[in-house]
Amino acid sequence: MSEVQSVDPTVSRTKFEREVAQFREHETMHRQRGIFLLDATFPEVFVLLASPRVKPSVLIAGVVIDFANYDLRPPSVTFVNPFSREPFKAKDLPISMLRRQPMPDIPPEMAMAMAQQGQIQVTNIIQWHGPEEVPFLCLPGVREYHDNPAHTGDSWLLHRRSGEGSLHFILEQIWKYGVNPMEIQVNFNFVVAPLAHAIPQ
């Protein structure tokens, strides 16, 4: 649910429309990456995430990005069921956004071996307080990050002009850490047929 609009709506709407227009300029690239903008009605953008690297391709999740009071306040990001648009609870979240610590001096082969042995520490950029809670994107440029008491020293105003908090930045991070790493081949043979009782008369 959007927060109450306290910034002049004309200002926020103009900035919102600029964000959407910038997305549209690169829409082909986004689509090829599995990012589909389904709805952009101020103050919210509704985006579907799919993984083109997973075969067969799958719809992973939806994301609602709320630009209320933008850019005095950063956007809010909520992962939602792509069919109902209801926010996922942490226990049902079908996506994670794992990030590992930089290891500049370690050859890729060694890093891969270390990862397979569980020797590389990773953190999930999506956080939550309990399995029944709505998870949040813990990333500078996102409202939930800057509103979290753990980040009181990292004001949104320090990031506001950096590009963090833009629609492009947020979707790029979700793609980089959540969508792009997914790679799996699913091989099975089955026939899709309606259940007898579901066939209309």
PDB file of N, CA and C in Angstrom, residues 62-157:
ATOM      1  N   GLY A  62       6.563 -11.279  -9.292  1.00  0.00           N
ATOM      2  CA  GLY A  62       6.230  -9.920  -9.677  1.00  0.00           C
ATOM      3  C   GLY A  62       6.854  -8.969  -8.672  1.00  0.00           C
ATOM      4  N   VAL A  63       7.014  -7.736  -9.081  1.00  0.00           N
ATOM      5  CA  VAL A  63       7.552  -6.710  -8.190  1.00  0.00           C
ATOM      6  C   VAL A  63       6.703  -5.457  -8.361  1.00  0.00           C
ATOM      7  N   VAL A  64       6.287  -4.889  -7.243  1.00  0.00           N
ATOM      8  CA  VAL A  64       5.624  -3.588  -7.266  1.00  0.00           C
ATOM      9  C   VAL A  64       6.613  -2.586  -6.699  1.00  0.00           C
ATOM     10  N   ILE A  65       6.892  -1.566  -7.486  1.00  0.00           N
ATOM     11  CA  ILE A  65       7.797  -0.500  -7.054  1.00  0.00           C
ATOM     12  C   ILE A  65       6.949   0.758  -6.915  1.00  0.00           C
ATOM     13  N   ASP A  66       6.921   1.269  -5.698  1.00  0.00           N
ATOM     14  CA  ASP A  66       6.039   2.381  -5.338  1.00  0.00           C
ATOM     15  C   ASP A  66       6.851   3.675  -5.265  1.00  0.00           C
ATOM     16  N   PHE A  67       6.515   4.611  -6.136  1.00  0.00           N
ATOM     17  CA  PHE A  67       7.233   5.883  -6.219  1.00  0.00           C
ATOM     18  C   PHE A  67       6.507   7.019  -5.497  1.00  0.00           C
ATOM     19  N   ALA A  68       5.659   6.712  -4.532  1.00  0.00           N
ATOM     20  CA  ALA A  68       5.001   7.779  -3.770  1.00  0.00           C
ATOM     21  C   ALA A  68       6.074   8.649  -3.112  1.00  0.00           C
ATOM     22  N   ASN A  69       5.918   9.939  -3.221  1.00  0.00           N
ATOM     23  CA  ASN A  69       6.824  10.933  -2.636  1.00  0.00           C
ATOM     24  C   ASN A  69       8.237  10.898  -3.222  1.00  0.00           C
ATOM     25  N   TYR A  70       8.360  10.348  -4.410  1.00  0.00           N
ATOM     26  CA  TYR A  70       9.655  10.289  -5.092  1.00  0.00           C
ATOM     27  C   TYR A  70      10.006  11.682  -5.603  1.00  0.00           C
ATOM     28  N   ASP A  71      11.198  12.169  -5.472  1.00  0.00           N
ATOM     29  CA  ASP A  71      12.348  11.498  -4.944  1.00  0.00           C
ATOM     30  C   ASP A  71      12.825  12.099  -3.628  1.00  0.00           C
ATOM     31  N   LEU A  72      11.878  12.753  -2.917  1.00  0.00           N
ATOM     32  CA  LEU A  72      12.199  13.130  -1.541  1.00  0.00           C
ATOM     33  C   LEU A  72      12.372  11.860  -0.718  1.00  0.00           C
ATOM     34  N   ARG A  73      11.576  10.841  -1.066  1.00  0.00           N
ATOM     35  CA  ARG A  73      11.681   9.519  -0.444  1.00  0.00           C
ATOM     36  C   ARG A  73      12.064   8.520  -1.527  1.00  0.00           C
ATOM     37  N   PRO A  74      12.816   7.495  -1.170  1.00  0.00           N
ATOM     38  CA  PRO A  74      13.156   6.476  -2.172  1.00  0.00           C
ATOM     39  C   PRO A  74      11.946   5.590  -2.468  1.00  0.00           C
ATOM     40  N   PRO A  75      11.982   4.871  -3.577  1.00  0.00           N
ATOM     41  CA  PRO A  75      10.872   3.966  -3.892  1.00  0.00           C
ATOM     42  C   PRO A  75      10.819   2.782  -2.932  1.00  0.00           C
ATOM     43  N   SER A  76       9.628   2.255  -2.772  1.00  0.00           N
ATOM     44  CA  SER A  76       9.423   1.038  -1.994  1.00  0.00           C
ATOM     45  C   SER A  76       9.352  -0.135  -2.963  1.00  0.00           C
ATOM     46  N   VAL A  77       9.921  -1.274  -2.571  1.00  0.00           N
ATOM     47  CA  VAL A  77       9.937  -2.456  -3.435  1.00  0.00           C
ATOM     48  C   VAL A  77       9.272  -3.615  -2.695  1.00  0.00           C
ATOM     49  N   THR A  78       8.278  -4.221  -3.336  1.00  0.00           N
ATOM     50  CA  THR A  78       7.576  -5.363  -2.752  1.00  0.00           C
ATOM     51  C   THR A  78       7.506  -6.480  -3.780  1.00  0.00           C
ATOM     52  N   PHE A  79       7.950  -7.670  -3.389  1.00  0.00           N
ATOM     53  CA  PHE A  79       7.828  -8.842  -4.253  1.00  0.00           C
ATOM     54  C   PHE A  79       6.420  -9.399  -4.097  1.00  0.00           C
ATOM     55  N   VAL A  80       5.766  -9.625  -5.236  1.00  0.00           N
ATOM     56  CA  VAL A  80       4.360 -10.026  -5.208  1.00  0.00           C
ATOM     57  C   VAL A  80       4.120 -11.250  -6.082  1.00  0.00           C
ATOM     58  N   ASN A  81       3.014 -11.919  -5.788  1.00  0.00           N
ATOM     59  CA  ASN A  81       2.566 -13.015  -6.637  1.00  0.00           C
ATOM     60  C   ASN A  81       2.226 -12.425  -8.004  1.00  0.00           C
ATOM     61  N   PRO A  82       2.794 -12.960  -9.078  1.00  0.00           N
ATOM     62  CA  PRO A  82       2.571 -12.348 -10.392  1.00  0.00           C
ATOM     63  C   PRO A  82       1.138 -12.473 -10.898  1.00  0.00           C
ATOM     64  N   PHE A  83       0.351 -13.366 -10.316  1.00  0.00           N
ATOM     65  CA  PHE A  83      -1.024 -13.562 -10.765  1.00  0.00           C
ATOM     66  C   PHE A  83      -2.018 -12.747  -9.946  1.00  0.00           C
ATOM     67  N   SER A  84      -1.805 -12.686  -8.637  1.00  0.00           N
ATOM     68  CA  SER A  84      -2.754 -11.985  -7.770  1.00  0.00           C
ATOM     69  C   SER A  84      -2.276 -10.597  -7.359  1.00  0.00           C
ATOM     70  N   ARG A  85      -0.993 -10.354  -7.513  1.00  0.00           N
ATOM     71  CA  ARG A  85      -0.345  -9.105  -7.094  1.00  0.00           C
ATOM     72  C   ARG A  85      -0.341  -8.947  -5.570  1.00  0.00           C
ATOM     73  N   GLU A  86      -0.612 -10.029  -4.870  1.00  0.00           N
ATOM     74  CA  GLU A  86      -0.544 -10.022  -3.407  1.00  0.00           C
ATOM     75  C   GLU A  86       0.916 -10.149  -2.982  1.00  0.00           C
ATOM     76  N   PRO A  87       1.333  -9.402  -1.968  1.00  0.00           N
ATOM     77  CA  PRO A  87       2.725  -9.515  -1.508  1.00  0.00           C
ATOM     78  C   PRO A  87       3.037 -10.929  -1.023  1.00  0.00           C
ATOM     79  N   PHE A  88       4.207 -11.408  -1.383  1.00  0.00           N
ATOM     80  CA  PHE A  88       4.664 -12.700  -0.879  1.00  0.00           C
ATOM     81  C   PHE A  88       5.015 -12.577   0.592  1.00  0.00           C
ATOM     82  N   LYS A  89       4.708 -13.603   1.355  1.00  0.00           N
ATOM     83  CA  LYS A  89       5.281 -13.742   2.684  1.00  0.00           C
ATOM     84  C   LYS A  89       6.658 -14.365   2.490  1.00  0.00           C
ATOM     85  N   ALA A  90       7.520 -14.168   3.454  1.00  0.00           N
ATOM     86  CA  ALA A  90       8.889 -14.677   3.330  1.00  0.00           C
ATOM     87  C   ALA A  90       8.912 -16.175   3.070  1.00  0.00           C
ATOM     88  N   LYS A  91       8.041 -16.912   3.717  1.00  0.00           N
ATOM     89  CA  LYS A  91       8.037 -18.373   3.574  1.00  0.00           C
ATOM     90  C   LYS A  91       7.651 -18.823   2.165  1.00  0.00           C
ATOM     91  N   ASP A  92       6.994 -17.955   1.403  1.00  0.00           N
ATOM     92  CA  ASP A  92       6.532 -18.311   0.062  1.00  0.00           C
ATOM     93  C   ASP A  92       7.350 -17.668  -1.053  1.00  0.00           C
ATOM     94  N   LEU A  93       8.337 -16.884  -0.696  1.00  0.00           N
ATOM     95  CA  LEU A  93       9.100 -16.127  -1.689  1.00  0.00           C
ATOM     96  C   LEU A  93       9.861 -17.065  -2.625  1.00  0.00           C
ATOM     97  N   PRO A  94       9.615 -16.971  -3.939  1.00  0.00           N
ATOM     98  CA  PRO A  94      10.258 -17.897  -4.878  1.00  0.00           C
ATOM     99  C   PRO A  94      11.601 -17.409  -5.423  1.00  0.00           C
ATOM    100  N   ILE A  95      12.112 -16.334  -4.886  1.00  0.00           N
ATOM    101  CA  ILE A  95      13.348 -15.756  -5.406  1.00  0.00           C
ATOM    102  C   ILE A  95      14.248 -15.374  -4.239  1.00  0.00           C
ATOM    103  N   SER A  96      15.534 -15.503  -4.454  1.00  0.00           N
ATOM    104  CA  SER A  96      16.496 -14.962  -3.497  1.00  0.00           C
ATOM    105  C   SER A  96      17.472 -14.109  -4.295  1.00  0.00           C
ATOM    106  N   MET A  97      18.145 -13.225  -3.612  1.00  0.00           N
ATOM    107  CA  MET A  97      19.127 -12.363  -4.259  1.00  0.00           C
ATOM    108  C   MET A  97      20.430 -12.488  -3.474  1.00  0.00           C
ATOM    109  N   LEU A  98      21.231 -13.462  -3.864  1.00  0.00           N
ATOM    110  CA  LEU A  98      22.458 -13.758  -3.130  1.00  0.00           C
ATOM    111  C   LEU A  98      23.623 -12.947  -3.682  1.00  0.00           C
ATOM    112  N   ARG A  99      24.401 -12.418  -2.744  1.00  0.00           N
ATOM    113  CA  ARG A  99      25.596 -11.651  -3.116  1.00  0.00           C
ATOM    114  C   ARG A  99      26.760 -12.180  -2.286  1.00  0.00           C
ATOM    115  N   ARG A 100      27.890 -12.413  -2.958  1.00  0.00           N
ATOM    116  CA  ARG A 100      29.080 -12.881  -2.242  1.00  0.00           C
ATOM    117  C   ARG A 100      30.069 -11.736  -2.088  1.00  0.00           C
ATOM    118  N   GLN A 101      30.950 -11.913  -1.152  1.00  0.00           N
ATOM    119  CA  GLN A 101      31.993 -10.918  -0.926  1.00  0.00           C
ATOM    120  C   GLN A 101      32.963 -10.917  -2.104  1.00  0.00           C
ATOM    121  N   PRO A 102      33.503  -9.759  -2.476  1.00  0.00           N
ATOM    122  CA  PRO A 102      34.481  -9.719  -3.568  1.00  0.00           C
ATOM    123  C   PRO A 102      35.732 -10.524  -3.208  1.00  0.00           C
ATOM    124  N   MET A 103      36.259 -11.233  -4.190  1.00  0.00           N
ATOM    125  CA  MET A 103      37.483 -12.014  -4.006  1.00  0.00           C
ATOM    126  C   MET A 103      38.403 -11.743  -5.196  1.00  0.00           C
ATOM    127  N   PRO A 104      38.983 -10.554  -5.267  1.00  0.00           N
ATOM    128  CA  PRO A 104      39.733 -10.158  -6.462  1.00  0.00           C
ATOM    129  C   PRO A 104      40.994 -10.973  -6.734  1.00  0.00           C
ATOM    130  N   ASP A 105      41.605 -11.540  -5.711  1.00  0.00           N
ATOM    131  CA  ASP A 105      42.878 -12.241  -5.904  1.00  0.00           C
ATOM    132  C   ASP A 105      42.728 -13.749  -6.067  1.00  0.00           C
ATOM    133  N   ILE A 106      41.506 -14.231  -6.105  1.00  0.00           N
ATOM    134  CA  ILE A 106      41.286 -15.681  -6.197  1.00  0.00           C
ATOM    135  C   ILE A 106      40.882 -16.037  -7.623  1.00  0.00           C
ATOM    136  N   PRO A 107      41.608 -16.976  -8.252  1.00  0.00           N
ATOM    137  CA  PRO A 107      41.252 -17.392  -9.616  1.00  0.00           C
ATOM    138  C   PRO A 107      39.837 -17.973  -9.663  1.00  0.00           C
ATOM    139  N   PRO A 108      39.132 -17.804 -10.785  1.00  0.00           N
ATOM    140  CA  PRO A 108      37.744 -18.283 -10.891  1.00  0.00           C
ATOM    141  C   PRO A 108      37.583 -19.769 -10.575  1.00  0.00           C
ATOM    142  N   GLU A 109      38.558 -20.591 -10.990  1.00  0.00           N
ATOM    143  CA  GLU A 109      38.451 -22.033 -10.729  1.00  0.00           C
ATOM    144  C   GLU A 109      38.462 -22.312  -9.226  1.00  0.00           C
ATOM    145  N   MET A 110      39.322 -21.592  -8.511  1.00  0.00           N
ATOM    146  CA  MET A 110      39.403 -21.776  -7.062  1.00  0.00           C
ATOM    147  C   MET A 110      38.129 -21.269  -6.390  1.00  0.00           C
ATOM    148  N   ALA A 111      37.615 -20.143  -6.876  1.00  0.00           N
ATOM    149  CA  ALA A 111      36.377 -19.598  -6.311  1.00  0.00           C
ATOM    150  C   ALA A 111      35.226 -20.580  -6.502  1.00  0.00           C
ATOM    151  N   MET A 112      35.172 -21.224  -7.680  1.00  0.00           N
ATOM    152  CA  MET A 112      34.115 -22.196  -7.939  1.00  0.00           C
ATOM    153  C   MET A 112      34.242 -23.393  -7.000  1.00  0.00           C
ATOM    154  N   ALA A 113      35.467 -23.863  -6.804  1.00  0.00           N
ATOM    155  CA  ALA A 113      35.689 -24.993  -5.893  1.00  0.00           C
ATOM    156  C   ALA A 113      35.298 -24.616  -4.466  1.00  0.00           C
ATOM    157  N   MET A 114      35.658 -23.410  -4.061  1.00  0.00           N
ATOM    158  CA  MET A 114      35.307 -22.943  -2.715  1.00  0.00           C
ATOM    159  C   MET A 114      33.795 -22.842  -2.557  1.00  0.00           C
ATOM    160  N   ALA A 115      33.113 -22.369  -3.601  1.00  0.00           N
ATOM    161  CA  ALA A 115      31.655 -22.243  -3.546  1.00  0.00           C
ATOM    162  C   ALA A 115      31.005 -23.615  -3.405  1.00  0.00           C
ATOM    163  N   GLN A 116      31.518 -24.595  -4.147  1.00  0.00           N
ATOM    164  CA  GLN A 116      30.961 -25.948  -4.087  1.00  0.00           C
ATOM    165  C   GLN A 116      31.163 -26.577  -2.710  1.00  0.00           C
ATOM    166  N   GLN A 117      32.190 -26.141  -2.001  1.00  0.00           N
ATOM    167  CA  GLN A 117      32.466 -26.667  -0.664  1.00  0.00           C
ATOM    168  C   GLN A 117      31.828 -25.820   0.433  1.00  0.00           C
ATOM    169  N   GLY A 118      31.081 -24.798   0.037  1.00  0.00           N
ATOM    170  CA  GLY A 118      30.405 -23.950   1.017  1.00  0.00           C
ATOM    171  C   GLY A 118      31.343 -23.035   1.777  1.00  0.00           C
ATOM    172  N   GLN A 119      32.471 -22.698   1.186  1.00  0.00           N
ATOM    173  CA  GLN A 119      33.464 -21.870   1.869  1.00  0.00           C
ATOM    174  C   GLN A 119      33.358 -20.389   1.521  1.00  0.00           C
ATOM    175  N   ILE A 120      32.372 -20.029   0.731  1.00  0.00           N
ATOM    176  CA  ILE A 120      32.200 -18.624   0.364  1.00  0.00           C
ATOM    177  C   ILE A 120      30.951 -18.098   1.060  1.00  0.00           C
ATOM    178  N   GLN A 121      31.129 -17.021   1.786  1.00  0.00           N
ATOM    179  CA  GLN A 121      30.008 -16.429   2.511  1.00  0.00           C
ATOM    180  C   GLN A 121      29.148 -15.604   1.557  1.00  0.00           C
ATOM    181  N   VAL A 122      27.861 -15.873   1.587  1.00  0.00           N
ATOM    182  CA  VAL A 122      26.922 -15.108   0.769  1.00  0.00           C
ATOM    183  C   VAL A 122      25.862 -14.492   1.672  1.00  0.00           C
ATOM    184  N   THR A 123      25.326 -13.377   1.235  1.00  0.00           N
ATOM    185  CA  THR A 123      24.223 -12.743   1.958  1.00  0.00           C
ATOM    186  C   THR A 123      23.052 -12.584   1.001  1.00  0.00           C
ATOM    187  N   ASN A 124      21.872 -12.686   1.547  1.00  0.00           N
ATOM    188  CA  ASN A 124      20.661 -12.496   0.756  1.00  0.00           C
ATOM    189  C   ASN A 124      20.251 -11.033   0.884  1.00  0.00           C
ATOM    190  N   ILE A 125      20.150 -10.347  -0.236  1.00  0.00           N
ATOM    191  CA  ILE A 125      19.778  -8.932  -0.226  1.00  0.00           C
ATOM    192  C   ILE A 125      18.303  -8.767   0.131  1.00  0.00           C
ATOM    193  N   ILE A 126      17.526  -9.834  -0.030  1.00  0.00           N
ATOM    194  CA  ILE A 126      16.124  -9.801   0.405  1.00  0.00           C
ATOM    195  C   ILE A 126      16.097 -10.268   1.858  1.00  0.00           C
ATOM    196  N   GLN A 127      15.551  -9.450   2.721  1.00  0.00           N
ATOM    197  CA  GLN A 127      15.534  -9.734   4.157  1.00  0.00           C
ATOM    198  C   GLN A 127      14.096  -9.807   4.669  1.00  0.00           C
ATOM    199  N   TRP A 128      13.934 -10.405   5.846  1.00  0.00           N
ATOM    200  CA  TRP A 128      12.631 -10.458   6.508  1.00  0.00           C
ATOM    201  C   TRP A 128      12.855 -10.712   7.988  1.00  0.00           C
ATOM    202  N   HIS A 129      11.812 -10.433   8.761  1.00  0.00           N
ATOM    203  CA  HIS A 129      11.898 -10.595  10.213  1.00  0.00           C
ATOM    204  C   HIS A 129      11.322 -11.922  10.677  1.00  0.00           C
ATOM    205  N   GLY A 130      10.487 -12.534   9.865  1.00  0.00           N
ATOM    206  CA  GLY A 130       9.898 -13.824  10.203  1.00  0.00           C
ATOM    207  C   GLY A 130       9.233 -14.407   8.974  1.00  0.00           C
ATOM    208  N   PRO A 131       8.955 -15.702   8.985  1.00  0.00           N
ATOM    209  CA  PRO A 131       8.407 -16.366   7.797  1.00  0.00           C
ATOM    210  C   PRO A 131       7.043 -15.852   7.361  1.00  0.00           C
ATOM    211  N   GLU A 132       6.283 -15.270   8.280  1.00  0.00           N
ATOM    212  CA  GLU A 132       4.957 -14.750   7.938  1.00  0.00           C
ATOM    213  C   GLU A 132       4.999 -13.282   7.513  1.00  0.00           C
ATOM    214  N   GLU A 133       6.182 -12.678   7.586  1.00  0.00           N
ATOM    215  CA  GLU A 133       6.328 -11.257   7.254  1.00  0.00           C
ATOM    216  C   GLU A 133       6.570 -11.063   5.756  1.00  0.00           C
ATOM    217  N   VAL A 134       6.274  -9.858   5.294  1.00  0.00           N
ATOM    218  CA  VAL A 134       6.554  -9.501   3.901  1.00  0.00           C
ATOM    219  C   VAL A 134       8.041  -9.153   3.809  1.00  0.00           C
ATOM    220  N   PRO A 135       8.786  -9.830   2.935  1.00  0.00           N
ATOM    221  CA  PRO A 135      10.216  -9.538   2.820  1.00  0.00           C
ATOM    222  C   PRO A 135      10.460  -8.177   2.171  1.00  0.00           C
ATOM    223  N   PHE A 136      11.659  -7.662   2.389  1.00  0.00           N
ATOM    224  CA  PHE A 136      12.001  -6.357   1.821  1.00  0.00           C
ATOM    225  C   PHE A 136      13.385  -6.416   1.194  1.00  0.00           C
ATOM    226  N   LEU A 137      13.594  -5.536   0.244  1.00  0.00           N
ATOM    227  CA  LEU A 137      14.869  -5.452  -0.455  1.00  0.00           C
ATOM    228  C   LEU A 137      15.790  -4.552   0.356  1.00  0.00           C
ATOM    229  N   CYS A 138      16.828  -5.140   0.915  1.00  0.00           N
ATOM    230  CA  CYS A 138      17.746  -4.415   1.793  1.00  0.00           C
ATOM    231  C   CYS A 138      18.903  -3.880   0.949  1.00  0.00           C
ATOM    232  N   LEU A 139      18.647  -2.749   0.320  1.00  0.00           N
ATOM    233  CA  LEU A 139      19.580  -2.203  -0.657  1.00  0.00           C
ATOM    234  C   LEU A 139      19.485  -0.680  -0.634  1.00  0.00           C
ATOM    235  N   PRO A 140      20.621   0.016  -0.594  1.00  0.00           N
ATOM    236  CA  PRO A 140      20.551   1.481  -0.665  1.00  0.00           C
ATOM    237  C   PRO A 140      19.772   1.925  -1.901  1.00  0.00           C
ATOM    238  N   GLY A 141      18.929   2.930  -1.709  1.00  0.00           N
ATOM    239  CA  GLY A 141      18.082   3.407  -2.792  1.00  0.00           C
ATOM    240  C   GLY A 141      16.670   2.866  -2.707  1.00  0.00           C
ATOM    241  N   VAL A 142      16.419   2.009  -1.707  1.00  0.00           N
ATOM    242  CA  VAL A 142      15.096   1.418  -1.509  1.00  0.00           C
ATOM    243  C   VAL A 142      14.557   1.887  -0.157  1.00  0.00           C
ATOM    244  N   ARG A 143      13.298   2.276  -0.125  1.00  0.00           N
ATOM    245  CA  ARG A 143      12.676   2.857   1.070  1.00  0.00           C
ATOM    246  C   ARG A 143      12.841   1.982   2.307  1.00  0.00           C
ATOM    247  N   GLU A 144      12.615   0.684   2.145  1.00  0.00           N
ATOM    248  CA  GLU A 144      12.679  -0.211   3.304  1.00  0.00           C
ATOM    249  C   GLU A 144      14.088  -0.255   3.904  1.00  0.00           C
ATOM    250  N   TYR A 145      15.090  -0.137   3.073  1.00  0.00           N
ATOM    251  CA  TYR A 145      16.477  -0.088   3.562  1.00  0.00           C
ATOM    252  C   TYR A 145      16.697   1.180   4.385  1.00  0.00           C
ATOM    253  N   HIS A 146      16.314   2.314   3.838  1.00  0.00           N
ATOM    254  CA  HIS A 146      16.582   3.584   4.510  1.00  0.00           C
ATOM    255  C   HIS A 146      15.681   3.799   5.722  1.00  0.00           C
ATOM    256  N   ASP A 147      14.520   3.147   5.763  1.00  0.00           N
ATOM    257  CA  ASP A 147      13.633   3.259   6.921  1.00  0.00           C
ATOM    258  C   ASP A 147      14.025   2.299   8.042  1.00  0.00           C
ATOM    259  N   ASN A 148      14.907   1.358   7.756  1.00  0.00           N
ATOM    260  CA  ASN A 148      15.313   0.370   8.757  1.00  0.00           C
ATOM    261  C   ASN A 148      16.249   1.020   9.776  1.00  0.00           C
ATOM    262  N   PRO A 149      15.982   0.853  11.066  1.00  0.00           N
ATOM    263  CA  PRO A 149      16.837   1.469  12.091  1.00  0.00           C
ATOM    264  C   PRO A 149      18.307   1.059  11.990  1.00  0.00           C
ATOM    265  N   ALA A 150      18.585  -0.083  11.388  1.00  0.00           N
ATOM    266  CA  ALA A 150      19.979  -0.522  11.249  1.00  0.00           C
ATOM    267  C   ALA A 150      20.757   0.358  10.270  1.00  0.00           C
ATOM    268  N   HIS A 151      20.037   1.169   9.484  1.00  0.00           N
ATOM    269  CA  HIS A 151      20.701   1.993   8.471  1.00  0.00           C
ATOM    270  C   HIS A 151      20.478   3.484   8.706  1.00  0.00           C
ATOM    271  N   THR A 152      20.290   3.874   9.954  1.00  0.00           N
ATOM    272  CA  THR A 152      20.010   5.284  10.235  1.00  0.00           C
ATOM    273  C   THR A 152      21.156   6.200   9.822  1.00  0.00           C
ATOM    274  N   GLY A 153      22.364   5.695   9.763  1.00  0.00           N
ATOM    275  CA  GLY A 153      23.497   6.523   9.346  1.00  0.00           C
ATOM    276  C   GLY A 153      23.664   6.606   7.842  1.00  0.00           C
ATOM    277  N   ASP A 154      22.806   5.925   7.112  1.00  0.00           N
ATOM    278  CA  ASP A 154      22.925   5.888   5.655  1.00  0.00           C
ATOM    279  C   ASP A 154      21.668   6.505   5.037  1.00  0.00           C
ATOM    280  N   SER A 155      21.584   7.806   5.117  1.00  0.00           N
ATOM    281  CA  SER A 155      20.396   8.533   4.674  1.00  0.00           C
ATOM    282  C   SER A 155      20.183   8.410   3.172  1.00  0.00           C
ATOM    283  N   TRP A 156      18.920   8.369   2.787  1.00  0.00           N
ATOM    284  CA  TRP A 156      18.564   8.375   1.368  1.00  0.00           C
ATOM    285  C   TRP A 156      19.155   9.592   0.667  1.00  0.00           C
ATOM    286  N   LEU A 157      19.225  10.700   1.368  1.00  0.00           N
ATOM    287  CA  LEU A 157      19.720  11.931   0.747  1.00  0.00           C
ATOM    288  C   LEU A 157      21.178  11.796   0.297  1.00  0.00           C
TER     289      LEU A 157
END
